[in-house]
Coordinates of N, CA and C in Angstrom, one line a residue:
M1 N -132.4 24.6 -8.2 CA -133.3 24.1 -7.2 C -134.1 25.2 -6.7
A2 N -135.1 24.8 -5.9 CA -136.1 25.8 -5.3 C -135.4 26.7 -4.3
N3 N -135.9 27.9 -4.2 CA -135.5 28.9 -3.2 C -136.5 29.1 -2.1
H4 N -136.1 29.7 -1.0 CA -137.1 30.1 0.0 C -138.1 31.0 -0.5
T5 N -139.4 30.9 -0.1 CA -140.5 31.7 -0.5 C -140.8 31.7 -2.0
Q6 N -140.3 30.6 -2.7 CA -140.6 30.5 -4.1 C -142.0 29.9 -4.3
F7 N -142.8 30.6 -5.2 CA -144.1 30.1 -5.5 C -144.2 29.4 -6.8
G8 N -143.3 29.7 -7.7 CA -143.4 29.2 -9.1 C -142.5 27.9 -9.2
F9 N -142.3 27.5 -10.5 CA -141.5 26.3 -10.8 C -140.0 26.6 -10.7
Q10 N -139.3 25.6 -10.6 CA -137.8 25.8 -10.7 C -137.5 26.1 -12.1
D11 N -136.3 26.7 -12.3 CA -135.9 27.0 -13.7 C -135.8 25.7 -14.6
A12 N -136.4 25.8 -15.7 CA -136.4 24.7 -16.6 C -135.0 24.4 -17.2
S13 N -134.7 23.1 -17.2 CA -133.4 22.7 -17.7 C -133.5 21.6 -18.7
S14 N -134.7 21.4 -19.2 CA -135.0 20.4 -20.3 C -136.1 20.9 -21.2
P15 N -136.1 20.5 -22.5 CA -137.2 21.0 -23.4 C -138.6 20.7 -22.9
I16 N -138.7 19.5 -22.3 CA -140.1 19.1 -21.8 C -140.5 20.0 -20.7
M17 N -139.6 20.3 -19.7 CA -140.0 21.2 -18.6 C -140.3 22.6 -19.2
E18 N -139.7 23.1 -20.2 CA -140.0 24.4 -20.8 C -141.4 24.3 -21.3
E19 N -141.8 23.2 -22.0 CA -143.1 23.1 -22.6 C -144.2 23.0 -21.4
L20 N -143.8 22.3 -20.4 CA -144.8 22.2 -19.3 C -145.0 23.6 -18.6
M21 N -144.0 24.4 -18.5 CA -144.1 25.7 -17.9 C -144.9 26.6 -18.8
E22 N -144.7 26.5 -20.1 CA -145.5 27.3 -21.0 C -147.0 26.9 -21.0
F23 N -147.3 25.6 -20.9 CA -148.6 25.2 -20.8 C -149.3 25.6 -19.5
H24 N -148.5 25.6 -18.4 CA -149.0 26.1 -17.1 C -149.4 27.6 -17.2
D25 N -148.6 28.4 -17.8 CA -148.9 29.8 -18.0 C -150.2 30.0 -18.9
H26 N -150.2 29.2 -20.0 CA -151.4 29.2 -20.9 C -152.7 28.9 -20.2
A27 N -152.6 27.8 -19.4 CA -153.9 27.4 -18.7 C -154.2 28.4 -17.6
L28 N -153.2 29.0 -17.0 CA -153.5 30.0 -15.9 C -154.2 31.2 -16.5
M29 N -153.8 31.7 -17.7 CA -154.4 32.8 -18.4 C -155.8 32.5 -18.8
V30 N -156.1 31.3 -19.2 CA -157.4 30.9 -19.6 C -158.3 30.9 -18.3
A31 N -157.8 30.4 -17.2 CA -158.6 30.4 -16.0 C -158.8 31.8 -15.5
L32 N -157.8 32.7 -15.7 CA -158.0 34.1 -15.3 C -159.1 34.8 -16.1
A33 N -159.1 34.5 -17.4 CA -160.1 35.1 -18.3 C -161.5 34.6 -17.9
I34 N -161.6 33.3 -17.6 CA -162.9 32.8 -17.2 C -163.4 33.4 -15.9
C35 N -162.5 33.6 -14.9 CA -162.9 34.2 -13.6 C -163.3 35.6 -13.8
C36 N -162.6 36.4 -14.7 CA -163.0 37.8 -15.0 C -164.4 37.8 -15.6
L37 N -164.6 36.9 -16.6 CA -165.9 36.9 -17.3 C -167.1 36.6 -16.3
V38 N -166.9 35.6 -15.4 CA -167.9 35.2 -14.5 C -168.1 36.3 -13.5
L39 N -167.1 36.9 -13.0 CA -167.2 38.0 -12.1 C -168.0 39.2 -12.7
Y40 N -167.7 39.5 -14.0 CA -168.4 40.6 -14.7 C -169.9 40.2 -14.8
L41 N -170.2 39.0 -15.2 CA -171.6 38.6 -15.3 C -172.4 38.7 -14.0
L42 N -171.7 38.2 -12.9 CA -172.3 38.3 -11.6 C -172.6 39.7 -11.2
T43 N -171.6 40.6 -11.4 CA -171.8 42.0 -11.1 C -172.9 42.6 -11.9
L44 N -173.0 42.2 -13.2 CA -174.0 42.7 -14.1 C -175.4 42.3 -13.6
M45 N -175.5 41.0 -13.2 CA -176.8 40.5 -12.8 C -177.3 41.1 -11.4
L46 N -176.3 41.5 -10.6 CA -176.7 42.1 -9.3 C -177.0 43.6 -9.4
T47 N -176.5 44.2 -10.4 CA -176.6 45.7 -10.5 C -177.6 46.1 -11.5
E48 N -177.9 45.3 -12.5 CA -178.8 45.6 -13.6 C -180.1 44.8 -13.5
K49 N -181.2 45.4 -13.9 CA -182.5 44.8 -13.9 C -182.6 44.0 -15.2
L50 N -182.8 42.7 -15.1 CA -182.9 41.8 -16.3 C -184.3 41.9 -16.9
S51 N -184.3 42.1 -18.2 CA -185.5 42.2 -19.0 C -185.9 40.8 -19.4
S52 N -187.1 40.7 -19.9 CA -187.6 39.4 -20.4 C -186.8 38.9 -21.7
N53 N -186.3 39.9 -22.4 CA -185.5 39.5 -23.6 C -184.2 38.8 -23.2
T54 N -183.7 39.3 -22.1 CA -182.4 38.8 -21.6 C -182.6 37.4 -21.1
V55 N -183.7 37.2 -20.3 CA -183.9 35.9 -19.7 C -184.2 34.8 -20.7
D56 N -184.9 35.2 -21.8 CA -185.3 34.2 -22.8 C -184.4 34.1 -24.0
A57 N -183.3 34.8 -24.0 CA -182.4 34.9 -25.2 C -181.8 33.6 -25.5
Q58 N -182.1 33.1 -26.6 CA -181.4 31.8 -27.0 C -180.0 32.0 -27.5
E59 N -179.7 33.2 -27.9 CA -178.3 33.5 -28.4 C -177.4 33.4 -27.2
V60 N -177.8 33.8 -26.0 CA -177.0 33.7 -24.8 C -176.7 32.2 -24.5
E61 N -177.8 31.4 -24.5 CA -177.7 30.0 -24.3 C -176.7 29.3 -25.3
L62 N -176.8 29.8 -26.5 CA -175.9 29.2 -27.5 C -174.4 29.6 -27.2
V63 N -174.2 30.8 -26.8 CA -172.8 31.2 -26.5 C -172.3 30.5 -25.3
W64 N -173.0 30.4 -24.2 CA -172.5 29.7 -23.0 C -172.5 28.2 -23.2
T65 N -173.0 27.7 -24.3 CA -172.8 26.2 -24.6 C -171.5 26.0 -25.4
I66 N -171.3 26.9 -26.4 CA -170.2 26.7 -27.3 C -168.9 27.2 -26.7
L67 N -169.0 28.3 -25.9 CA -167.7 28.8 -25.4 C -167.0 27.9 -24.5
P68 N -167.6 27.1 -23.6 CA -166.8 26.2 -22.8 C -166.2 25.1 -23.6
A69 N -166.8 24.7 -24.7 CA -166.2 23.7 -25.6 C -165.0 24.2 -26.3
I70 N -165.0 25.5 -26.7 CA -163.8 26.1 -27.3 C -162.7 26.2 -26.3
V71 N -163.0 26.5 -25.0 CA -162.0 26.6 -24.0 C -161.4 25.3 -23.7
L72 N -162.2 24.2 -23.7 CA -161.6 22.9 -23.4 C -160.7 22.4 -24.6
I73 N -161.1 22.8 -25.8 CA -160.2 22.5 -26.9 C -158.9 23.2 -26.8
M74 N -158.9 24.5 -26.4 CA -157.7 25.3 -26.2 C -156.8 24.7 -25.2
L75 N -157.3 24.0 -24.2 CA -156.5 23.3 -23.2 C -156.1 21.9 -23.6
A76 N -157.0 21.2 -24.3 CA -156.7 19.8 -24.6 C -155.6 19.6 -25.6
L77 N -155.6 20.5 -26.7 CA -154.7 20.3 -27.8 C -153.2 20.4 -27.3
P78 N -152.8 21.5 -26.6 CA -151.4 21.6 -26.2 C -151.1 20.5 -25.1
S79 N -152.1 20.2 -24.3 CA -151.9 19.2 -23.3 C -151.6 17.8 -23.9
L80 N -152.3 17.4 -24.9 CA -152.1 16.1 -25.6 C -150.7 16.1 -26.3
Q81 N -150.4 17.3 -26.9 CA -149.1 17.4 -27.6 C -147.9 17.1 -26.6
I82 N -148.0 17.8 -25.4 CA -146.9 17.6 -24.4 C -146.9 16.2 -23.9
L83 N -148.1 15.6 -23.7 CA -148.2 14.2 -23.3 C -147.5 13.2 -24.2
Y84 N -147.7 13.4 -25.5 CA -147.1 12.5 -26.5 C -145.6 12.8 -26.6
M85 N -145.2 14.0 -26.4 CA -143.7 14.4 -26.4 C -143.0 13.7 -25.2
M86 N -143.7 13.6 -24.0 CA -143.1 13.0 -22.9 C -143.0 11.5 -23.0
D87 N -143.9 10.9 -23.8 CA -143.8 9.4 -24.0 C -142.9 9.0 -25.1
E88 N -142.5 10.0 -25.9 CA -141.7 9.7 -27.1 C -140.2 9.4 -26.7
I89 N -139.8 8.2 -26.9 CA -138.4 7.8 -26.7 C -137.8 7.1 -27.9
D90 N -137.0 7.8 -28.7 CA -136.6 7.4 -30.0 C -135.0 7.5 -30.0
E91 N -134.4 6.3 -30.1 CA -132.9 6.2 -30.3 C -132.2 7.1 -29.3
P92 N -132.2 6.7 -28.0 CA -131.5 7.5 -27.0 C -130.0 7.3 -27.1
D93 N -129.3 8.4 -26.7 CA -127.8 8.3 -26.8 C -127.2 7.6 -25.6
L94 N -128.0 7.5 -24.5 CA -127.5 6.8 -23.3 C -128.7 6.3 -22.5
T95 N -128.5 5.0 -22.0 CA -129.5 4.4 -21.2 C -129.0 4.2 -19.8
L96 N -129.9 4.7 -18.8 CA -129.5 4.6 -17.4 C -130.6 3.8 -16.7
K97 N -130.3 2.9 -15.9 CA -131.2 2.1 -15.1 C -131.2 2.5 -13.7
A98 N -132.3 2.9 -13.1 CA -132.4 3.4 -11.7 C -133.3 2.4 -10.9
I99 N -132.7 1.8 -9.9 CA -133.4 0.8 -9.1 C -133.5 1.4 -7.6
G100 N -134.8 1.5 -7.2 CA -135.1 2.0 -5.9 C -135.0 0.9 -4.8
H101 N -134.3 1.3 -3.7 CA -134.3 0.4 -2.5 C -134.7 1.2 -1.3
Q102 N -134.9 0.6 -0.2 CA -135.2 1.3 1.1 C -133.8 1.4 1.7
W103 N -133.2 2.6 1.8 CA -133.6 3.9 1.2 C -132.5 4.5 0.5
Y104 N -132.2 4.0 -0.7 CA -131.1 4.5 -1.5 C -131.4 4.0 -3.0
W105 N -130.6 4.6 -3.9 CA -130.8 4.2 -5.3 C -129.6 3.5 -5.9
T106 N -129.8 2.6 -6.8 CA -128.7 1.9 -7.5 C -128.8 2.3 -9.0
Y107 N -127.7 2.7 -9.6 CA -127.7 3.1 -11.0 C -126.8 2.3 -11.8
E108 N -127.3 1.9 -13.0 CA -126.5 1.1 -13.9 C -126.5 1.7 -15.3
Y109 N -125.3 2.0 -15.8 CA -125.1 2.5 -17.1 C -125.1 1.3 -18.1
T110 N -126.2 0.9 -18.7 CA -126.3 -0.3 -19.4 C -125.5 -0.3 -20.7
D111 N -125.1 0.9 -21.2 CA -124.3 0.9 -22.4 C -122.8 0.6 -22.2
F112 N -122.4 0.5 -20.9 CA -121.1 0.2 -20.5 C -121.0 -1.2 -19.9
K113 N -119.8 -1.8 -20.0 CA -119.7 -3.2 -19.6 C -119.9 -3.3 -18.1
D114 N -119.2 -2.5 -17.3 CA -119.3 -2.6 -15.8 C -119.2 -1.2 -15.2
L115 N -120.4 -0.6 -15.2 CA -120.5 0.8 -14.6 C -121.8 0.9 -13.9
S116 N -121.7 0.7 -12.6 CA -122.9 0.8 -11.7 C -122.4 1.2 -10.3
F117 N -123.3 1.8 -9.6 CA -123.0 2.2 -8.2 C -124.2 2.5 -7.4
D118 N -124.1 2.5 -6.1 CA -125.2 2.8 -5.2 C -125.1 4.3 -4.8
S119 N -126.2 5.0 -4.6 CA -126.2 6.4 -4.3 C -126.9 6.6 -3.0
Y120 N -126.2 7.0 -2.0 CA -126.8 7.2 -0.6 C -126.8 8.7 -0.3
M121 N -127.7 9.1 0.5 CA -127.7 10.5 0.9 C -126.5 10.7 1.9
L122 N -125.8 11.9 1.7 CA -124.7 12.2 2.6 C -125.3 12.7 4.0
P123 N -124.8 12.1 5.1 CA -125.3 12.5 6.4 C -124.7 14.0 6.7
T124 N -125.4 14.7 7.5 CA -125.1 16.0 7.8 C -123.6 16.2 8.3
T125 N -123.2 15.2 9.1 CA -121.8 15.3 9.6 C -120.7 15.2 8.6
D126 N -121.0 14.5 7.4 CA -120.1 14.4 6.3 C -120.3 15.4 5.2
L127 N -121.2 16.3 5.4 CA -121.6 17.2 4.3 C -120.5 18.3 4.1
P128 N -120.0 18.4 2.9 CA -119.0 19.4 2.6 C -119.6 20.8 2.7
L129 N -118.8 21.8 2.9 CA -119.2 23.2 3.0 C -119.8 23.7 1.7
G130 N -121.0 24.2 1.8 CA -121.7 24.8 0.6 C -122.6 23.8 -0.1
H131 N -122.7 22.5 0.4 CA -123.6 21.6 -0.2 C -124.9 21.6 0.5
F132 N -125.9 21.0 -0.1 CA -127.3 21.1 0.4 C -127.6 19.9 1.3
R133 N -128.1 20.2 2.5 CA -128.5 19.2 3.5 C -129.7 18.4 3.0
L134 N -129.7 17.1 3.1 CA -130.8 16.2 2.8 C -130.9 16.1 1.2
L135 N -130.1 16.7 0.5 CA -130.2 16.6 -1.0 C -128.9 16.1 -1.7
E136 N -127.8 16.2 -1.0 CA -126.5 15.7 -1.6 C -126.3 14.2 -1.4
V137 N -125.7 13.6 -2.4 CA -125.4 12.2 -2.3 C -123.9 11.9 -2.4
D138 N -123.5 10.6 -2.1 CA -122.1 10.3 -2.2 C -121.7 10.0 -3.6
H139 N -122.6 9.6 -4.5 CA -122.3 9.3 -5.9 C -123.4 9.9 -6.8
R140 N -123.0 10.9 -7.6 CA -124.0 11.6 -8.4 C -124.2 10.8 -9.8
I141 N -125.3 11.0 -10.4 CA -125.5 10.6 -11.8 C -124.8 11.6 -12.7
V142 N -124.0 11.2 -13.6 CA -123.3 12.1 -14.5 C -123.8 11.7 -15.9
V143 N -124.3 12.7 -16.6 CA -124.8 12.5 -18.0 C -124.3 13.6 -18.9
P144 N -124.1 13.3 -20.2 CA -123.6 14.3 -21.1 C -124.7 15.3 -21.4
M145 N -124.3 16.5 -21.5 CA -125.2 17.6 -21.9 C -125.7 17.5 -23.3
E146 N -127.0 17.9 -23.5 CA -127.6 18.0 -24.8 C -127.6 16.6 -25.5
S147 N -127.8 15.6 -24.7 CA -127.9 14.2 -25.2 C -129.2 13.6 -24.7
H148 N -129.8 12.7 -25.6 CA -131.0 12.1 -25.2 C -130.8 11.0 -24.2
I149 N -131.2 11.1 -23.0 CA -131.0 10.1 -22.0 C -132.3 9.3 -21.7
R150 N -132.2 8.0 -21.8 CA -133.4 7.2 -21.4 C -133.1 6.6 -20.0
V151 N -134.1 6.7 -19.1 CA -134.0 6.2 -17.8 C -135.0 5.0 -17.6
I152 N -134.5 3.9 -17.3 CA -135.4 2.7 -17.0 C -135.5 2.6 -15.4
V153 N -136.7 2.7 -14.9 CA -136.9 2.8 -13.5 C -137.7 1.6 -13.0
T154 N -137.1 1.0 -11.9 CA -137.8 -0.1 -11.2 C -137.4 0.0 -9.7
A155 N -138.0 -1.0 -9.0 CA -137.7 -1.0 -7.5 C -137.4 -2.4 -7.1
D156 N -136.8 -2.5 -6.0 CA -136.4 -3.8 -5.5 C -137.3 -4.3 -4.3
D157 N -138.0 -3.4 -3.7 CA -138.7 -3.8 -2.5 C -140.1 -3.2 -2.5
V158 N -140.3 -1.9 -2.3 CA -141.6 -1.2 -2.3 C -141.6 -0.2 -3.4
L159 N -142.8 0.5 -3.4 CA -142.9 1.6 -4.4 C -142.1 2.8 -4.1
H160 N -141.4 3.3 -5.2 CA -140.6 4.5 -5.1 C -141.0 5.4 -6.3
S161 N -140.5 6.5 -6.4 CA -140.7 7.4 -7.5 C -139.5 8.2 -7.8
W162 N -139.0 8.2 -9.0 CA -137.8 8.9 -9.5 C -138.2 10.2 -10.1
A163 N -137.9 11.3 -9.4 CA -138.4 12.6 -9.8 C -137.4 13.7 -9.7
I164 N -137.3 14.5 -10.8 CA -136.4 15.7 -10.8 C -137.2 16.8 -11.4
P165 N -137.7 17.8 -10.5 CA -138.6 18.8 -11.0 C -138.0 19.7 -12.1
S166 N -136.8 20.1 -12.0 CA -136.2 21.0 -13.0 C -136.1 20.4 -14.4
L167 N -136.1 19.0 -14.5 CA -136.0 18.3 -15.8 C -137.4 17.8 -16.2
G168 N -138.4 18.1 -15.4 CA -139.8 17.6 -15.8 C -139.9 16.1 -15.8
V169 N -139.2 15.4 -14.9 CA -139.2 14.0 -14.9 C -139.8 13.5 -13.6
K170 N -140.8 12.5 -13.7 CA -141.3 11.9 -12.5 C -141.9 10.5 -13.0
T171 N -141.3 9.4 -12.5 CA -141.6 8.1 -12.9 C -141.7 7.2 -11.7
D172 N -142.7 6.4 -11.6 CA -142.9 5.5 -10.5 C -141.9 4.3 -10.7
A173 N -141.4 3.9 -9.5 CA -140.5 2.7 -9.5 C -141.3 1.6 -8.8
I174 N -141.7 0.5 -9.6 CA -142.6 -0.5 -9.1 C -141.8 -1.8 -9.2
P175 N -141.8 -2.6 -8.0 CA -141.2 -3.9 -8.0 C -141.7 -4.8 -9.1
G176 N -140.8 -5.5 -9.9 CA -141.3 -6.4 -10.9 C -141.7 -5.8 -12.2
R177 N -141.6 -4.5 -12.3 CA -142.0 -3.8 -13.5 C -141.0 -2.7 -13.9
L178 N -140.8 -2.6 -15.2 CA -139.9 -1.6 -15.8 C -140.7 -0.4 -16.4
N179 N -140.5 0.8 -15.8 CA -141.0 2.0 -16.4 C -139.9 2.8 -17.0
Q180 N -140.2 3.6 -18.0 CA -139.1 4.3 -18.6 C -139.5 5.8 -18.9
T181 N -138.6 6.6 -18.9 CA -138.8 8.1 -19.2 C -137.5 8.5 -19.8
S182 N -137.5 9.8 -20.3 CA -136.3 10.3 -20.9 C -136.2 11.8 -20.7
F183 N -135.1 12.4 -20.9 CA -134.8 13.8 -20.7 C -133.6 14.2 -21.5
I184 N -133.5 15.5 -21.8 CA -132.4 16.1 -22.4 C -132.0 17.4 -21.6
T185 N -130.8 17.4 -21.1 CA -130.4 18.6 -20.3 C -129.9 19.6 -21.3
T186 N -130.4 20.8 -21.2 CA -130.0 21.9 -22.1 C -128.8 22.7 -21.7
R187 N -128.4 22.5 -20.5 CA -127.2 23.3 -20.0 C -126.5 22.5 -18.9
P188 N -125.2 22.8 -18.7 CA -124.5 22.1 -17.6 C -125.0 22.6 -16.3
G189 N -124.9 21.7 -15.3 CA -125.4 22.1 -14.0 C -125.6 20.8 -13.1
I190 N -126.1 21.1 -11.9 CA -126.4 20.0 -11.0 C -127.9 20.2 -10.6
F191 N -128.7 19.1 -10.8 CA -130.1 19.1 -10.7 C -130.5 18.1 -9.6
Y192 N -131.4 18.6 -8.7 CA -131.7 17.8 -7.5 C -133.2 17.3 -7.6
G193 N -133.4 16.1 -7.0 CA -134.7 15.6 -6.9 C -134.8 14.7 -5.7
Q194 N -135.9 14.1 -5.5 CA -136.1 13.2 -4.4 C -137.1 12.1 -4.7
C195 N -137.2 11.1 -3.9 CA -138.2 10.0 -4.1 C -139.6 10.7 -3.8
S196 N -140.5 10.5 -4.7 CA -141.8 11.2 -4.6 C -142.9 10.2 -4.3
E197 N -142.6 9.1 -3.7 CA -143.6 8.1 -3.3 C -143.3 7.7 -1.9
I198 N -144.3 7.8 -1.0 CA -144.0 7.4 0.4 C -143.6 5.9 0.5
C199 N -142.4 5.7 0.9 CA -141.9 4.3 0.8 C -141.3 3.8 2.2
G200 N -141.7 4.4 3.2 CA -141.3 3.9 4.5 C -140.7 5.0 5.4
A201 N -140.1 4.6 6.5 CA -139.6 5.6 7.5 C -138.6 6.6 7.0
N202 N -137.7 6.2 6.1 CA -136.7 7.1 5.6 C -137.0 7.6 4.2
H203 N -138.3 7.7 3.9 CA -138.7 8.2 2.6 C -138.1 9.5 2.2
S204 N -137.9 10.4 3.2 CA -137.4 11.7 3.0 C -135.9 11.8 2.8
F205 N -135.3 10.6 2.8 CA -133.8 10.6 2.7 C -133.3 9.8 1.5
M206 N -134.0 10.0 0.4 CA -133.6 9.3 -0.8 C -133.4 10.4 -1.9
P207 N -132.5 11.2 -1.8 CA -132.3 12.3 -2.8 C -131.7 11.7 -4.1
I208 N -131.9 12.5 -5.2 CA -131.4 12.2 -6.5 C -130.7 13.4 -7.0
V209 N -129.5 13.2 -7.5 CA -128.6 14.3 -8.0 C -128.1 13.9 -9.4
V210 N -128.5 14.7 -10.4 CA -128.0 14.6 -11.8 C -127.0 15.7 -12.1
E211 N -125.9 15.3 -12.5 CA -124.8 16.3 -12.9 C -124.7 16.3 -14.5
S212 N -125.1 17.4 -15.1 CA -124.9 17.5 -16.5 C -123.6 18.1 -16.9
T213 N -122.8 17.4 -17.7 CA -121.5 17.9 -18.1 C -121.3 17.8 -19.6
P214 N -120.2 18.5 -20.1 CA -119.9 18.3 -21.5 C -119.5 16.9 -21.8
L215 N -119.6 16.5 -23.0 CA -119.3 15.1 -23.4 C -117.9 14.7 -23.1
T216 N -116.9 15.5 -23.3 CA -115.6 15.1 -23.0 C -115.4 14.8 -21.5
Y217 N -116.0 15.5 -20.6 CA -115.9 15.3 -19.2 C -116.6 13.9 -18.9
F218 N -117.7 13.7 -19.5 CA -118.5 12.5 -19.2 C -117.6 11.3 -19.7
E219 N -117.0 11.4 -20.8 CA -116.2 10.2 -21.3 C -115.0 10.0 -20.4
N220 N -114.4 11.0 -19.9 CA -113.3 10.8 -18.9 C -113.8 10.2 -17.6
W221 N -115.0 10.6 -17.2 CA -115.5 10.1 -15.9 C -115.9 8.6 -16.1
S222 N -116.6 8.3 -17.2 CA -117.0 6.9 -17.4 C -115.8 6.0 -17.6
S223 N -114.8 6.4 -18.3 CA -113.6 5.5 -18.4 C -112.9 5.3 -17.1
L224 N -112.9 6.3 -16.3 CA -112.3 6.2 -14.9 C -113.0 5.3 -14.0
L225 N -114.3 5.3 -14.1 CA -115.1 4.4 -13.2 C -115.2 3.0 -13.7
S226 N -115.2 2.8 -15.0 CA -115.3 1.5 -15.6 C -114.0 0.7 -15.6
S227 N -112.9 1.4 -15.4 CA -111.6 0.8 -15.5 C -111.3 0.0 -14.2

């Protein structure tokens, strides 16, 4: 999760988030190169006397027409690749349904006969020592590590948004509509998120907690809850 005075992204815990962070760094370097070039040209124009050849040079016009097109292609190609990767959902290992309410989440493991629960934020008075205030819940989502997880997101009342930054997931929950997303956790751990759509007075109190565990632990957990 994020730390105090942190300016960058959270540590990536899924392949999609790793790709997004690489694209962010790539776009930032392109923007830095453009800023340096423009600053150099401005300094050159202010300090040097322009000749008639410089003003009328068609070669310069050709360069500053083609160069932006090349830059846009350098940004568009990796961006489209990541966009298609985020929309690709092919034969998931586990399907999870997330239903947003005011102001809690309901989760259903659709691959199991009877495995569903509500997830409420833990009040500060009931918070165990060492847990995070306003982020911990009474029932966590437990998923197997290194498995393709599909999440079907909807809402029961108003607009919500199911978002976990470290997994690169953010999907709107709309009443009467099913949206879907997917993720793969690359390591065991606990990942925190929150509702990212203003949904009423207690919008800030709808945390999301995903616990990534080895497959054997997940099987024991699911059999215990479904029994």
